């Protein structure tokens, strides 16, 4: 993944890491402009946060697609609960504090007046939806939720593949698997290095994924080189005993 | 791409190369069983074509998605006409004969009672749709048509990316590009070597593709090694002057 420059920042941010997360980080950046310039800060490349913050995002009206719905099977719910319970933990005094993991919200719209959009017809601009969230029927296509662990530099995604993702009969399309890998590696690299775009994706398909099943994508940092961030991703069954696909993204 | 064995043949065939194409080849195989066993024949690994031929495919009721519809823009139509006009050419006597290219039909259902399907719930089996053809609204997602050239061992795909495929705002999602690459390289390898499944996909994203635009995927054979077929694929703008993405599949 290659870190993108200030003028490109509007692109891809909201759908990758979720608007609320971005909103929160932007607030922080505005309040503490000097701190946000630290080289270690994930948003260090955000040189003009004010422009982004002024964009008219309808935060309150957007549905967060990464929350449980009636289509989620038992595997999906169990893994969601497993990671979600580690997002907020109880303190010794009976209060609550942030845990090791953090759930990333997910929306189906990207920034409305982004740079890329000016070249498009108004019809396409108004109807555009994030690929992985473009099907309205719950459970029909991509059902997923991502969690990040800052300390361990790790990102996981619980993914339930719906009936509209078929490739080989009864199994998930290789392109749908690639789509989830691209989304998770892109999200993780953005979390680690600030806004990035995928430059390379190398995928090895080991074993087909049955349609309707839930799998776990686990993404970890390989290395950072200048503006480039390299991550790797494994797609396994829910207990990790069977490897379906493995990939590297850079 | 790794060639798959006889018992796996039902998987993926119809959605990869189209039912009519398959039907025609099966007929040929039944009429000329000895010829179909030639190692050079693309269906040489089909050891039991009778089983496949007996499957209840509703050929006449299926919509061929690779024919022009009202959502196709001028670029899409022009390139379709360009290749389609080379599928059937006039002879000196005023008759018609097959040309260098051949259009591959495309459907949204896979074989109903395929091996993979037995593990799935009946609901998923009945609702399953090919990922690239699962959105009903014309022009909203993947609009594409593939042509193969047997002599040149080449396959092209004209692809118009709809508004539901958004990744970075105003541009096509990397996963949607990967999906088309997987489909085209898989189709081409199947055409060259018989039924295959993708084992590896290595994608380099050079330049983002604006949402709503039409691009050309050009796929060629790199080499064959035993059961493995290696192909490469380039995604360019319609006149080939701009490289958007390049990939290898094996």
CSV table of C-alpha atoms in Angstrom, one decimal:
chain,number,residue,atom,x,y,z
A,1,UNK,CA,0.0,0.0,0.0
A,2,UNK,CA,1.4,3.4,-0.9
A,3,UNK,CA,0.6,6.3,1.4
A,4,UNK,CA,-1.3,9.0,-0.5
A,5,UNK,CA,-0.7,12.7,-0.4
A,6,UNK,CA,-2.7,15.5,1.1
A,7,UNK,CA,-4.7,16.4,-2.0
A,8,UNK,CA,-5.7,12.7,-2.3
A,9,UNK,CA,-6.8,12.3,1.3
A,10,UNK,CA,-10.5,12.8,0.7
A,11,UNK,CA,-10.4,9.7,-1.5
A,12,UNK,CA,-11.3,6.5,0.2
A,13,UNK,CA,-11.1,7.6,3.8
A,14,UNK,CA,-14.6,7.4,4.9
A,15,UNK,CA,-15.4,4.0,3.4
A,16,UNK,CA,-12.2,2.5,4.5
A,17,UNK,CA,-12.1,3.4,8.2
A,18,UNK,CA,-15.7,4.6,8.8
A,19,UNK,CA,-16.9,8.1,9.1
A,20,UNK,CA,-17.3,8.2,12.9
A,21,UNK,CA,-13.7,7.1,13.3
A,22,UNK,CA,-12.5,9.7,10.8
A,23,UNK,CA,-14.7,12.4,12.4
A,24,UNK,CA,-13.1,11.7,15.8
A,25,UNK,CA,-9.6,11.8,14.4
A,26,UNK,CA,-10.3,15.0,12.6
A,27,UNK,CA,-11.6,16.6,15.8
A,28,UNK,CA,-8.4,15.6,17.5
A,29,UNK,CA,-6.3,17.0,14.7
A,30,UNK,CA,-8.1,20.3,14.8
A,31,UNK,CA,-7.8,20.6,18.6
A,32,UNK,CA,-4.2,19.6,18.7
A,33,UNK,CA,-2.6,20.6,15.4
A,34,UNK,CA,1.0,20.3,16.5
A,35,UNK,CA,0.5,16.7,17.9
A,36,UNK,CA,-1.1,15.6,14.7
A,37,UNK,CA,2.1,16.4,12.9
A,38,UNK,CA,4.1,13.7,14.8
A,39,UNK,CA,5.7,11.3,12.3
A,40,UNK,CA,4.3,8.4,14.4
A,41,UNK,CA,0.7,9.6,14.3
A,42,UNK,CA,-1.4,7.6,11.8
A,43,UNK,CA,-2.7,10.8,10.3
A,44,UNK,CA,0.6,12.5,10.0
A,45,UNK,CA,0.1,13.0,6.3
A,46,UNK,CA,-3.1,14.9,6.8
A,47,UNK,CA,-1.8,18.4,6.2
A,48,UNK,CA,-5.2,20.1,5.7
A,49,UNK,CA,-7.8,18.5,7.9
A,50,UNK,CA,-10.0,21.6,7.8
A,51,UNK,CA,-11.0,20.9,4.2
A,52,UNK,CA,-12.1,17.4,5.0
A,53,UNK,CA,-13.9,18.4,8.2
A,54,UNK,CA,-16.1,20.9,6.2
A,55,UNK,CA,-17.5,18.2,3.9
A,56,UNK,CA,-21.2,17.7,4.5
A,57,UNK,CA,-21.3,14.1,5.7
A,58,UNK,CA,-24.7,13.0,7.1
A,59,UNK,CA,-23.2,11.1,10.0
A,60,UNK,CA,-26.4,10.8,12.0
A,61,UNK,CA,-28.4,9.4,9.1
A,62,UNK,CA,-25.9,6.7,8.0
A,63,UNK,CA,-26.5,3.0,8.8
A,64,UNK,CA,-23.5,1.3,10.4
A,65,UNK,CA,-23.3,-2.0,8.4
A,66,UNK,CA,-20.9,-3.6,10.7
A,67,UNK,CA,-23.4,-4.2,13.5
A,68,UNK,CA,-25.3,-7.5,13.9
A,69,UNK,CA,-28.4,-8.1,11.8
A,70,UNK,CA,-30.9,-11.0,11.5
A,71,UNK,CA,-29.0,-12.6,8.7
A,72,UNK,CA,-25.9,-13.3,10.8
A,73,UNK,CA,-25.4,-16.9,11.6
A,74,UNK,CA,-24.1,-18.4,14.9
A,75,UNK,CA,-20.5,-18.4,13.8
A,76,UNK,CA,-20.6,-14.7,12.8
A,77,UNK,CA,-22.3,-13.7,16.0
A,78,UNK,CA,-20.0,-15.7,18.2
A,79,UNK,CA,-16.9,-14.2,16.7
A,80,UNK,CA,-18.4,-10.7,16.7
A,81,UNK,CA,-19.1,-11.1,20.5
A,82,UNK,CA,-15.6,-12.5,21.0
A,83,UNK,CA,-13.8,-9.4,19.6
A,84,UNK,CA,-16.5,-6.9,20.6
A,85,UNK,CA,-16.2,-7.9,24.3
A,86,UNK,CA,-12.5,-6.9,24.1
A,87,UNK,CA,-13.2,-3.4,22.9
A,88,UNK,CA,-14.4,-2.1,26.2
A,89,UNK,CA,-13.3,-3.8,29.4
A,90,UNK,CA,-14.1,-3.3,33.1
A,91,UNK,CA,-11.6,-1.6,35.4
A,92,UNK,CA,-10.9,-2.7,39.0
A,93,UNK,CA,-13.0,0.2,40.2
A,94,UNK,CA,-16.0,-1.1,38.3
A,95,UNK,CA,-15.8,1.5,35.5
A,96,UNK,CA,-15.0,0.9,31.9
A,97,UNK,CA,-12.0,1.6,29.7
A,98,UNK,CA,-10.9,0.9,26.1
A,99,UNK,CA,-9.7,-2.6,25.5
A,100,UNK,CA,-7.1,-4.0,23.2
A,101,UNK,CA,-9.5,-4.2,20.2
A,102,UNK,CA,-11.6,-1.6,18.5
A,103,UNK,CA,-14.5,-2.2,16.2
A,104,UNK,CA,-14.5,-0.2,12.9
A,105,UNK,CA,-17.9,1.1,11.8
A,106,UNK,CA,-18.7,0.7,8.1
A,107,UNK,CA,-20.9,2.7,5.7
A,108,UNK,CA,-22.1,2.4,2.1
A,109,UNK,CA,-21.4,5.9,1.0
A,110,UNK,CA,-18.1,7.6,0.4
A,111,UNK,CA,-17.3,11.3,0.6
A,112,UNK,CA,-19.8,13.1,-1.6
A,113,UNK,CA,-17.7,15.7,-3.2
A,114,UNK,CA,-14.4,13.9,-3.4
A,115,UNK,CA,-11.7,14.7,-5.9
A,116,UNK,CA,-12.5,11.7,-8.1
A,117,UNK,CA,-16.1,12.6,-8.2
A,118,UNK,CA,-15.8,15.8,-10.2
A,119,UNK,CA,-15.2,13.8,-13.4
A,120,UNK,CA,-18.3,11.8,-13.0
A,121,UNK,CA,-21.9,12.4,-14.1
A,122,UNK,CA,-24.2,13.7,-11.3
A,123,UNK,CA,-26.3,10.5,-11.6
A,124,UNK,CA,-23.3,8.3,-11.0
A,125,UNK,CA,-22.2,10.5,-8.1
A,126,UNK,CA,-25.5,10.4,-6.4
A,127,UNK,CA,-26.0,6.6,-6.9
A,128,UNK,CA,-22.5,5.5,-6.1
A,129,UNK,CA,-22.2,3.0,-3.3
A,130,UNK,CA,-19.2,1.2,-1.7
A,131,UNK,CA,-18.8,-2.1,-3.5
A,132,UNK,CA,-18.8,-4.3,-0.4
A,133,UNK,CA,-22.0,-2.6,1.0
A,134,UNK,CA,-24.0,-2.0,-2.2
A,135,UNK,CA,-26.5,-4.8,-1.8
A,136,UNK,CA,-29.4,-3.8,0.4
A,137,UNK,CA,-30.7,-7.3,1.4
A,138,UNK,CA,-29.1,-8.4,4.7
A,139,UNK,CA,-27.0,-11.5,4.3
A,140,UNK,CA,-27.2,-11.6,0.5
A,141,UNK,CA,-23.7,-10.5,-0.3
A,142,UNK,CA,-20.9,-9.3,2.0
A,143,UNK,CA,-21.6,-9.4,5.8
A,144,UNK,CA,-18.5,-8.4,7.7
A,145,UNK,CA,-17.1,-6.6,10.6
A,146,UNK,CA,-13.5,-5.5,11.2
A,147,UNK,CA,-11.6,-5.1,14.5
A,148,UNK,CA,-8.2,-3.5,14.9
A,149,UNK,CA,-5.6,-4.1,17.6
A,150,UNK,CA,-3.2,-1.1,17.7
A,151,UNK,CA,-0.7,-2.7,20.1
A,152,UNK,CA,-0.4,-6.0,18.2
A,153,UNK,CA,-0.6,-4.1,14.8
A,154,UNK,CA,-3.2,-6.7,13.8
A,155,UNK,CA,-6.6,-6.5,12.1
A,156,UNK,CA,-9.3,-9.1,11.9
A,157,UNK,CA,-12.4,-9.3,9.8
A,158,UNK,CA,-15.3,-11.7,10.4
A,159,UNK,CA,-16.9,-12.4,7.0
A,160,UNK,CA,-20.1,-14.2,6.1
A,161,UNK,CA,-20.4,-14.9,2.4
A,162,UNK,CA,-23.9,-14.6,1.0
A,163,UNK,CA,-25.6,-16.3,-1.9
A,164,UNK,CA,-24.9,-13.5,-4.4
A,165,UNK,CA,-21.2,-14.1,-4.2
A,166,UNK,CA,-21.1,-17.4,-6.0
A,167,UNK,CA,-18.2,-18.5,-8.2
A,168,UNK,CA,-17.6,-22.2,-8.6
A,169,UNK,CA,-21.0,-23.7,-7.8
A,170,UNK,CA,-21.6,-23.8,-4.0
A,171,UNK,CA,-18.5,-21.8,-3.3
A,172,UNK,CA,-17.4,-18.2,-3.0
A,173,UNK,CA,-16.1,-16.4,-6.1
A,174,UNK,CA,-12.3,-15.8,-6.1
A,175,UNK,CA,-13.1,-12.1,-6.8
A,176,UNK,CA,-15.3,-11.8,-3.8
A,177,UNK,CA,-12.5,-13.2,-1.6
A,178,UNK,CA,-10.0,-10.8,-3.3
A,179,UNK,CA,-12.5,-8.0,-2.5
A,180,UNK,CA,-12.5,-8.8,1.2
A,181,UNK,CA,-8.7,-9.2,1.3
A,182,UNK,CA,-8.3,-5.8,-0.5
A,183,UNK,CA,-10.7,-4.2,2.0
A,184,UNK,CA,-9.1,-5.6,5.1
A,185,UNK,CA,-5.4,-5.1,4.0
A,186,UNK,CA,-6.3,-1.5,2.9
A,187,UNK,CA,-8.0,-0.8,6.2
A,188,UNK,CA,-5.2,-2.2,8.2
A,189,UNK,CA,-2.5,-0.3,6.2
A,190,UNK,CA,-4.6,2.9,6.6
A,191,UNK,CA,-4.8,2.3,10.3
A,192,UNK,CA,-1.0,1.8,10.5
A,193,UNK,CA,0.3,4.5,8.1
A,194,UNK,CA,-2.6,6.9,7.3
A,195,UNK,CA,-4.5,7.0,4.0
A,196,UNK,CA,-3.1,4.5,1.4
A,197,UNK,CA,-4.1,2.9,-1.9
A,198,UNK,CA,-3.3,-0.7,-2.8
A,199,UNK,CA,-0.5,-1.0,-5.3
A,200,UNK,CA,-0.1,-4.8,-5.3
A,201,UNK,CA,-2.2,-7.7,-4.2
A,202,UNK,CA,-0.8,-11.3,-4.4
A,203,UNK,CA,-3.3,-13.9,-3.6
A,204,UNK,CA,-2.9,-17.7,-3.2
A,205,UNK,CA,-6.1,-19.7,-3.2
A,206,UNK,CA,-5.6,-22.9,-1.1
A,207,UNK,CA,-9.1,-24.3,-0.5
A,208,UNK,CA,-12.5,-23.0,-1.8
A,209,UNK,CA,-14.9,-21.4,0.7
A,210,UNK,CA,-18.5,-22.8,0.8
A,211,UNK,CA,-21.2,-20.3,0.1
A,212,UNK,CA,-23.0,-19.1,3.2
A,213,UNK,CA,-20.1,-20.0,5.6
A,214,UNK,CA,-18.3,-17.6,7.9
A,215,UNK,CA,-14.5,-17.2,7.7
A,216,UNK,CA,-11.9,-15.1,9.6
A,217,UNK,CA,-9.5,-12.8,7.8
A,218,UNK,CA,-6.4,-12.1,9.9
A,219,UNK,CA,-4.1,-9.3,8.8
A,220,UNK,CA,-0.7,-8.4,10.2
A,221,UNK,CA,2.1,-5.9,9.4
A,222,UNK,CA,5.1,-7.2,7.5
A,223,UNK,CA,7.2,-4.1,7.1
A,224,UNK,CA,7.2,-0.3,6.4
A,225,UNK,CA,9.5,1.2,3.8
A,226,UNK,CA,9.2,4.9,3.3
A,227,UNK,CA,5.6,5.6,2.0
A,228,UNK,CA,5.0,1.9,1.5
A,229,UNK,CA,3.3,-0.4,4.0
A,230,UNK,CA,3.4,-4.2,3.5
A,231,UNK,CA,0.8,-6.4,5.1
A,232,UNK,CA,-0.2,-10.0,4.9
A,233,UNK,CA,-3.6,-11.6,5.3
A,234,UNK,CA,-4.8,-15.2,5.9
A,235,UNK,CA,-8.4,-16.4,5.4
A,236,UNK,CA,-9.2,-19.3,7.6
A,237,UNK,CA,-12.3,-21.1,8.9
A,238,UNK,CA,-13.6,-19.8,12.2
A,239,UNK,CA,-11.4,-21.8,14.5
A,240,UNK,CA,-8.3,-21.2,12.4
A,241,UNK,CA,-7.7,-24.9,11.6
A,242,UNK,CA,-8.2,-24.7,7.9
A,243,UNK,CA,-6.4,-22.2,5.6
A,244,UNK,CA,-8.6,-21.1,2.7
A,245,UNK,CA,-6.5,-18.3,1.2
A,246,UNK,CA,-3.4,-16.3,1.9
A,247,UNK,CA,-2.3,-13.0,0.5
A,248,UNK,CA,0.1,-10.1,0.7
A,249,UNK,CA,-0.7,-6.5,0.0
A,250,UNK,CA,1.7,-3.7,-0.6
B,1,UNK,CA,-4.8,-22.0,-12.9
B,2,UNK,CA,-4.8,-25.7,-12.0
B,3,UNK,CA,-6.8,-28.0,-14.2
B,4,UNK,CA,-9.4,-29.8,-12.1
B,5,UNK,CA,-10.3,-33.5,-12.2
B,6,UNK,CA,-13.3,-35.3,-13.7
B,7,UNK,CA,-15.4,-35.3,-10.5
B,8,UNK,CA,-14.9,-31.6,-10.1
B,9,UNK,CA,-15.9,-30.7,-13.6
B,10,UNK,CA,-19.5,-29.8,-12.8
B,11,UNK,CA,-18.1,-27.0,-10.7
B,12,UNK,CA,-17.7,-23.7,-12.3
B,13,UNK,CA,-18.1,-24.7,-15.9
B,14,UNK,CA,-21.4,-23.1,-16.9
B,15,UNK,CA,-20.8,-19.8,-15.3
B,16,UNK,CA,-17.2,-19.6,-16.6
B,17,UNK,CA,-17.8,-20.4,-20.3
B,18,UNK,CA,-21.5,-20.1,-20.7
B,19,UNK,CA,-24.1,-22.9,-20.9
B,20,UNK,CA,-24.6,-22.8,-24.7
B,21,UNK,CA,-20.9,-23.1,-25.3
B,22,UNK,CA,-20.6,-26.0,-22.9
B,23,UNK,CA,-23.7,-27.6,-24.3
B,24,UNK,CA,-22.2,-27.5,-27.8
B,25,UNK,CA,-18.9,-28.9,-26.7
B,26,UNK,CA,-20.7,-31.7,-24.8
B,27,UNK,CA,-22.6,-32.6,-27.9
B,28,UNK,CA,-19.3,-32.8,-29.8
B,29,UNK,CA,-17.8,-35.0,-27.1
B,30,UNK,CA,-20.7,-37.4,-27.1
B,31,UNK,CA,-20.7,-37.7,-30.9
B,32,UNK,CA,-16.9,-38.1,-31.1
B,33,UNK,CA,-15.8,-39.7,-27.9
B,34,UNK,CA,-12.4,-40.7,-29.3
B,35,UNK,CA,-11.5,-37.3,-30.6
B,36,UNK,CA,-12.5,-35.7,-27.3
B,37,UNK,CA,-9.8,-37.7,-25.5
B,38,UNK,CA,-7.0,-36.0,-27.5
B,39,UNK,CA,-4.5,-34.3,-25.1
B,40,UNK,CA,-4.8,-31.2,-27.2
B,41,UNK,CA,-8.5,-31.0,-26.9
B,42,UNK,CA,-9.7,-28.3,-24.4
B,43,UNK,CA,-12.1,-30.8,-22.8
B,44,UNK,CA,-9.7,-33.7,-22.7
B,45,UNK,CA,-10.2,-34.0,-18.9
B,46,UNK,CA,-13.9,-34.5,-19.3
B,47,UNK,CA,-14.1,-38.2,-18.7
B,48,UNK,CA,-17.8,-38.5,-18.1
B,49,UNK,CA,-19.6,-35.9,-20.2
B,50,UNK,CA,-22.9,-37.9,-20.1
B,51,UNK,CA,-23.5,-37.0,-16.4
B,52,UNK,CA,-23.1,-33.3,-17.1
B,53,UNK,CA,-25.2,-33.4,-20.3
B,54,UNK,CA,-28.1,-34.9,-18.3
B,55,UNK,CA,-28.3,-32.0,-15.8
B,56,UNK,CA,-31.5,-30.1,-16.1
B,57,UNK,CA,-30.3,-26.7,-17.4
B,58,UNK,CA,-33.1,-24.4,-18.5
B,59,UNK,CA,-31.1,-23.2,-21.6
B,60,UNK,CA,-34.0,-21.6,-23.3
B,61,UNK,CA,-35.2,-19.6,-20.3
B,62,UNK,CA,-31.8,-18.1,-19.3
B,63,UNK,CA,-30.9,-14.5,-20.1
B,64,UNK,CA,-27.5,-14.1,-21.8
B,65,UNK,CA,-26.0,-11.1,-19.9
B,66,UNK,CA,-23.3,-10.5,-22.4
B,67,UNK,CA,-25.6,-9.0,-25.0
B,68,UNK,CA,-26.0,-5.2,-25.4
B,69,UNK,CA,-28.6,-3.5,-23.1
B,70,UNK,CA,-29.8,0.1,-22.7
B,71,UNK,CA,-27.2,0.8,-20.0
B,72,UNK,CA,-24.2,0.3,-22.3
B,73,UNK,CA,-22.4,3.5,-23.2
B,74,UNK,CA,-20.9,4.4,-26.5
B,75,UNK,CA,-17.5,3.0,-25.7
B,76,UNK,CA,-19.0,-0.3,-24.6
B,77,UNK,CA,-21.1,-0.6,-27.7
B,78,UNK,CA,-18.3,0.4,-30.1
B,79,UNK,CA,-15.9,-2.2,-28.7
B,80,UNK,CA,-18.6,-4.9,-28.6
B,81,UNK,CA,-19.3,-4.2,-32.3
B,82,UNK,CA,-15.6,-4.2,-33.1
B,83,UNK,CA,-15.1,-7.7,-31.8
B,84,UNK,CA,-18.6,-9.1,-32.6
B,85,UNK,CA,-18.2,-8.2,-36.3
B,86,UNK,CA,-15.1,-10.5,-36.3
B,87,UNK,CA,-17.0,-13.5,-35.0
B,88,UNK,CA,-18.8,-14.2,-38.2
B,89,UNK,CA,-17.4,-13.0,-41.6
B,90,UNK,CA,-18.6,-13.1,-45.2
B,91,UNK,CA,-17.0,-15.6,-47.6
B,92,UNK,CA,-16.2,-14.8,-51.2
B,93,UNK,CA,-19.3,-16.6,-52.3
B,94,UNK,CA,-21.5,-14.3,-50.2
B,95,UNK,CA,-22.0,-16.8,-47.4
B,96,UNK,CA,-20.9,-16.6,-43.8
B,97,UNK,CA,-18.3,-18.5,-41.8
B,98,UNK,CA,-16.7,-18.3,-38.3
B,99,UNK,CA,-14.2,-15.5,-37.9
B,100,UNK,CA,-11.2,-15.2,-35.7
B,101,UNK,CA,-13.1,-14.2,-32.6
B,102,UNK,CA,-15.9,-15.8,-30.7
B,103,UNK,CA,-18.3,-14.1,-28.2
B,104,UNK,CA,-18.8,-16.1,-25.0
B,105,UNK,CA,-22.4,-16.0,-23.6
B,106,UNK,CA,-22.8,-15.4,-19.8
B,107,UNK,CA,-25.5,-16.4,-17.3
B,108,UNK,CA,-26.2,-15.7,-13.7
B,109,UNK,CA,-26.9,-19.3,-12.5
B,110,UNK,CA,-24.4,-22.1,-12.1
B,111,UNK,CA,-25.1,-25.8,-12.4
B,112,UNK,CA,-28.0,-26.5,-10.1
B,113,UNK,CA,-26.9,-29.8,-8.7
B,114,UNK,CA,-23.2,-29.4,-8.6
B,115,UNK,CA,-20.9,-31.2,-6.2
B,116,UNK,CA,-20.4,-28.2,-4.0
B,117,UNK,CA,-24.1,-27.6,-3.7
B,118,UNK,CA,-24.8,-30.7,-1.6
B,119,UNK,CA,-23.3,-29.2,1.5
B,120,UNK,CA,-25.4,-26.1,1.3
B,121,UNK,CA,-28.9,-25.3,2.6
B,122,UNK,CA,-31.6,-25.5,0.0
B,123,UNK,CA,-32.3,-21.8,0.4
B,124,UNK,CA,-28.8,-20.9,-0.5
B,125,UNK,CA,-28.8,-23.3,-3.4
B,126,UNK,CA,-31.9,-21.9,-4.9
B,127,UNK,CA,-30.9,-18.2,-4.4
B,128,UNK,CA,-27.2,-18.5,-5.4
B,129,UNK,CA,-26.2,-16.3,-8.3
B,130,UNK,CA,-22.9,-15.8,-10.1
B,131,UNK,CA,-21.1,-12.9,-8.3
B,132,UNK,CA,-20.5,-10.8,-11.4
B,133,UNK,CA,-24.1,-11.2,-12.6
B,134,UNK,CA,-26.0,-11.0,-9.3
B,135,UNK,CA,-27.3,-7.4,-9.6
B,136,UNK,CA,-30.4,-7.2,-11.6
B,137,UNK,CA,-30.4,-3.5,-12.5
B,138,UNK,CA,-28.7,-3.1,-15.9
B,139,UNK,CA,-25.5,-1.0,-15.7
B,140,UNK,CA,-25.5,-0.8,-11.9
B,141,UNK,CA,-22.6,-3.2,-11.4
B,142,UNK,CA,-20.6,-5.4,-13.8
B,143,UNK,CA,-21.5,-5.0,-17.5
B,144,UNK,CA,-19.1,-7.0,-19.6
B,145,UNK,CA,-18.7,-9.2,-22.6
B,146,UNK,CA,-15.8,-11.6,-23.3
B,147,UNK,CA,-14.4,-12.7,-26.7
B,148,UNK,CA,-11.9,-15.4,-27.3
B,149,UNK,CA,-9.4,-15.9,-30.2
B,150,UNK,CA,-8.4,-19.5,-30.4
B,151,UNK,CA,-5.6,-19.0,-33.0
B,152,UNK,CA,-3.9,-16.1,-31.1
B,153,UNK,CA,-4.6,-17.8,-27.7
B,154,UNK,CA,-6.0,-14.4,-26.6
B,155,UNK,CA,-9.1,-13.4,-24.7
B,156,UNK,CA,-10.5,-9.8,-24.4
B,157,UNK,CA,-13.2,-8.5,-22.1
B,158,UNK,CA,-15.0,-5.2,-22.5
B,159,UNK,CA,-16.0,-4.0,-19.0
B,160,UNK,CA,-18.2,-1.1,-18.0
B,161,UNK,CA,-18.0,-0.4,-14.3
B,162,UNK,CA,-21.3,0.6,-12.7
B,163,UNK,CA,-22.0,2.9,-9.7
B,164,UNK,CA,-22.3,0.0,-7.2
B,165,UNK,CA,-18.6,-0.9,-7.6
B,166,UNK,CA,-17.2,2.1,-5.9
B,167,UNK,CA,-14.0,1.9,-3.9
B,168,UNK,CA,-12.0,5.2,-3.6
B,169,UNK,CA,-14.7,7.9,-4.2
B,170,UNK,CA,-15.4,8.2,-7.9
B,171,UNK,CA,-13.3,5.2,-8.8
B,172,UNK,CA,-13.7,1.4,-9.1
B,173,UNK,CA,-13.0,-0.8,-6.0
B,174,UNK,CA,-9.8,-2.8,-6.3
B,175,UNK,CA,-11.8,-5.9,-5.4
B,176,UNK,CA,-14.1,-5.3,-8.4
B,177,UNK,CA,-11.1,-5.0,-10.7
B,178,UNK,CA,-9.7,-8.2,-9.2
B,179,UNK,CA,-13.1,-9.9,-9.7
B,180,UNK,CA,-13.1,-9.1,-13.4
B,181,UNK,CA,-9.4,-10.2,-13.7
B,182,UNK,CA,-10.2,-13.5,-12.0
B,183,UNK,CA,-13.2,-14.0,-14.3
B,184,UNK,CA,-11.3,-13.3,-17.5
B,185,UNK,CA,-8.1,-15.2,-16.6
B,186,UNK,CA,-10.2,-18.1,-15.4
B,187,UNK,CA,-12.3,-18.1,-18.6
B,188,UNK,CA,-9.2,-17.9,-20.8
B,189,UNK,CA,-7.4,-20.7,-19.0
B,190,UNK,CA,-10.5,-22.9,-19.1
B,191,UNK,CA,-10.7,-22.2,-22.9
B,192,UNK,CA,-7.1,-23.2,-23.3
B,193,UNK,CA,-6.8,-26.1,-20.9
B,194,UNK,CA,-10.2,-27.3,-19.9
B,195,UNK,CA,-11.9,-26.6,-16.5
B,196,UNK,CA,-9.5,-24.9,-14.1
B,197,UNK,CA,-9.5,-23.2,-10.7
B,198,UNK,CA,-7.4,-20.1,-9.9
B,199,UNK,CA,-4.5,-21.0,-7.6
B,200,UNK,CA,-2.7,-17.6,-7.7
B,201,UNK,CA,-3.6,-14.1,-8.7
B,202,UNK,CA,-0.9,-11.3,-8.6
B,203,UNK,CA,-2.3,-7.9,-9.3
B,204,UNK,CA,-0.5,-4.6,-9.7
B,205,UNK,CA,-2.7,-1.5,-9.6
B,206,UNK,CA,-1.2,1.3,-11.7
B,207,UNK,CA,-3.9,3.9,-12.1
B,208,UNK,CA,-7.4,4.1,-10.7
B,209,UNK,CA,-10.4,3.5,-13.0
B,210,UNK,CA,-13.1,6.2,-12.9
B,211,UNK,CA,-16.5,4.8,-12.0
B,212,UNK,CA,-18.9,4.5,-15.0
B,213,UNK,CA,-16.0,4.2,-17.5
B,214,UNK,CA,-15.4,1.4,-19.9
B,215,UNK,CA,-12.1,-0.5,-19.9
B,216,UNK,CA,-10.6,-3.3,-21.9
B,217,UNK,CA,-9.1,-6.5,-20.3
B,218,UNK,CA,-6.7,-8.3,-22.6
B,219,UNK,CA,-5.6,-11.7,-21.5
B,220,UNK,CA,-2.8,-13.9,-23.1
B,221,UNK,CA,-1.2,-17.3,-22.5
B,222,UNK,CA,2.2,-17.2,-20.8
B,223,UNK,CA,2.9,-20.9,-20.5
B,224,UNK,CA,1.6,-24.3,-19.7
B,225,UNK,CA,3.3,-26.7,-17.2
B,226,UNK,CA,1.5,-30.0,-16.7
B,227,UNK,CA,-1.9,-29.3,-15.2
B,228,UNK,CA,-1.0,-25.7,-14.7
B,229,UNK,CA,-1.8,-22.8,-17.1
B,230,UNK,CA,-0.3,-19.4,-16.6
B,231,UNK,CA,-1.9,-16.3,-18.1
B,232,UNK,CA,-1.4,-12.6,-17.9
B,233,UNK,CA,-3.9,-9.8,-18.1
B,234,UNK,CA,-3.8,-6.1,-18.7
B,235,UNK,CA,-6.5,-3.6,-18.0
B,236,UNK,CA,-6.3,-0.5,-20.2
B,237,UNK,CA,-8.6,2.3,-21.3
B,238,UNK,CA,-10.5,1.6,-24.5
B,239,UNK,CA,-7.8,2.7,-26.9
B,240,UNK,CA,-5.1,0.9,-25.0
B,241,UNK,CA,-3.1,4.1,-24.4
B,242,UNK,CA,-3.4,4.0,-20.5
B,243,UNK,CA,-2.6,1.0,-18.4
B,244,UNK,CA,-4.8,0.8,-15.3
B,245,UNK,CA,-3.9,-2.6,-13.9
B,246,UNK,CA,-1.8,-5.6,-14.8
B,247,UNK,CA,-2.0,-9.1,-13.4
B,248,UNK,CA,-0.9,-12.7,-13.7
B,249,UNK,CA,-3.0,-15.7,-13.0
B,250,UNK,CA,-1.8,-19.3,-12.4
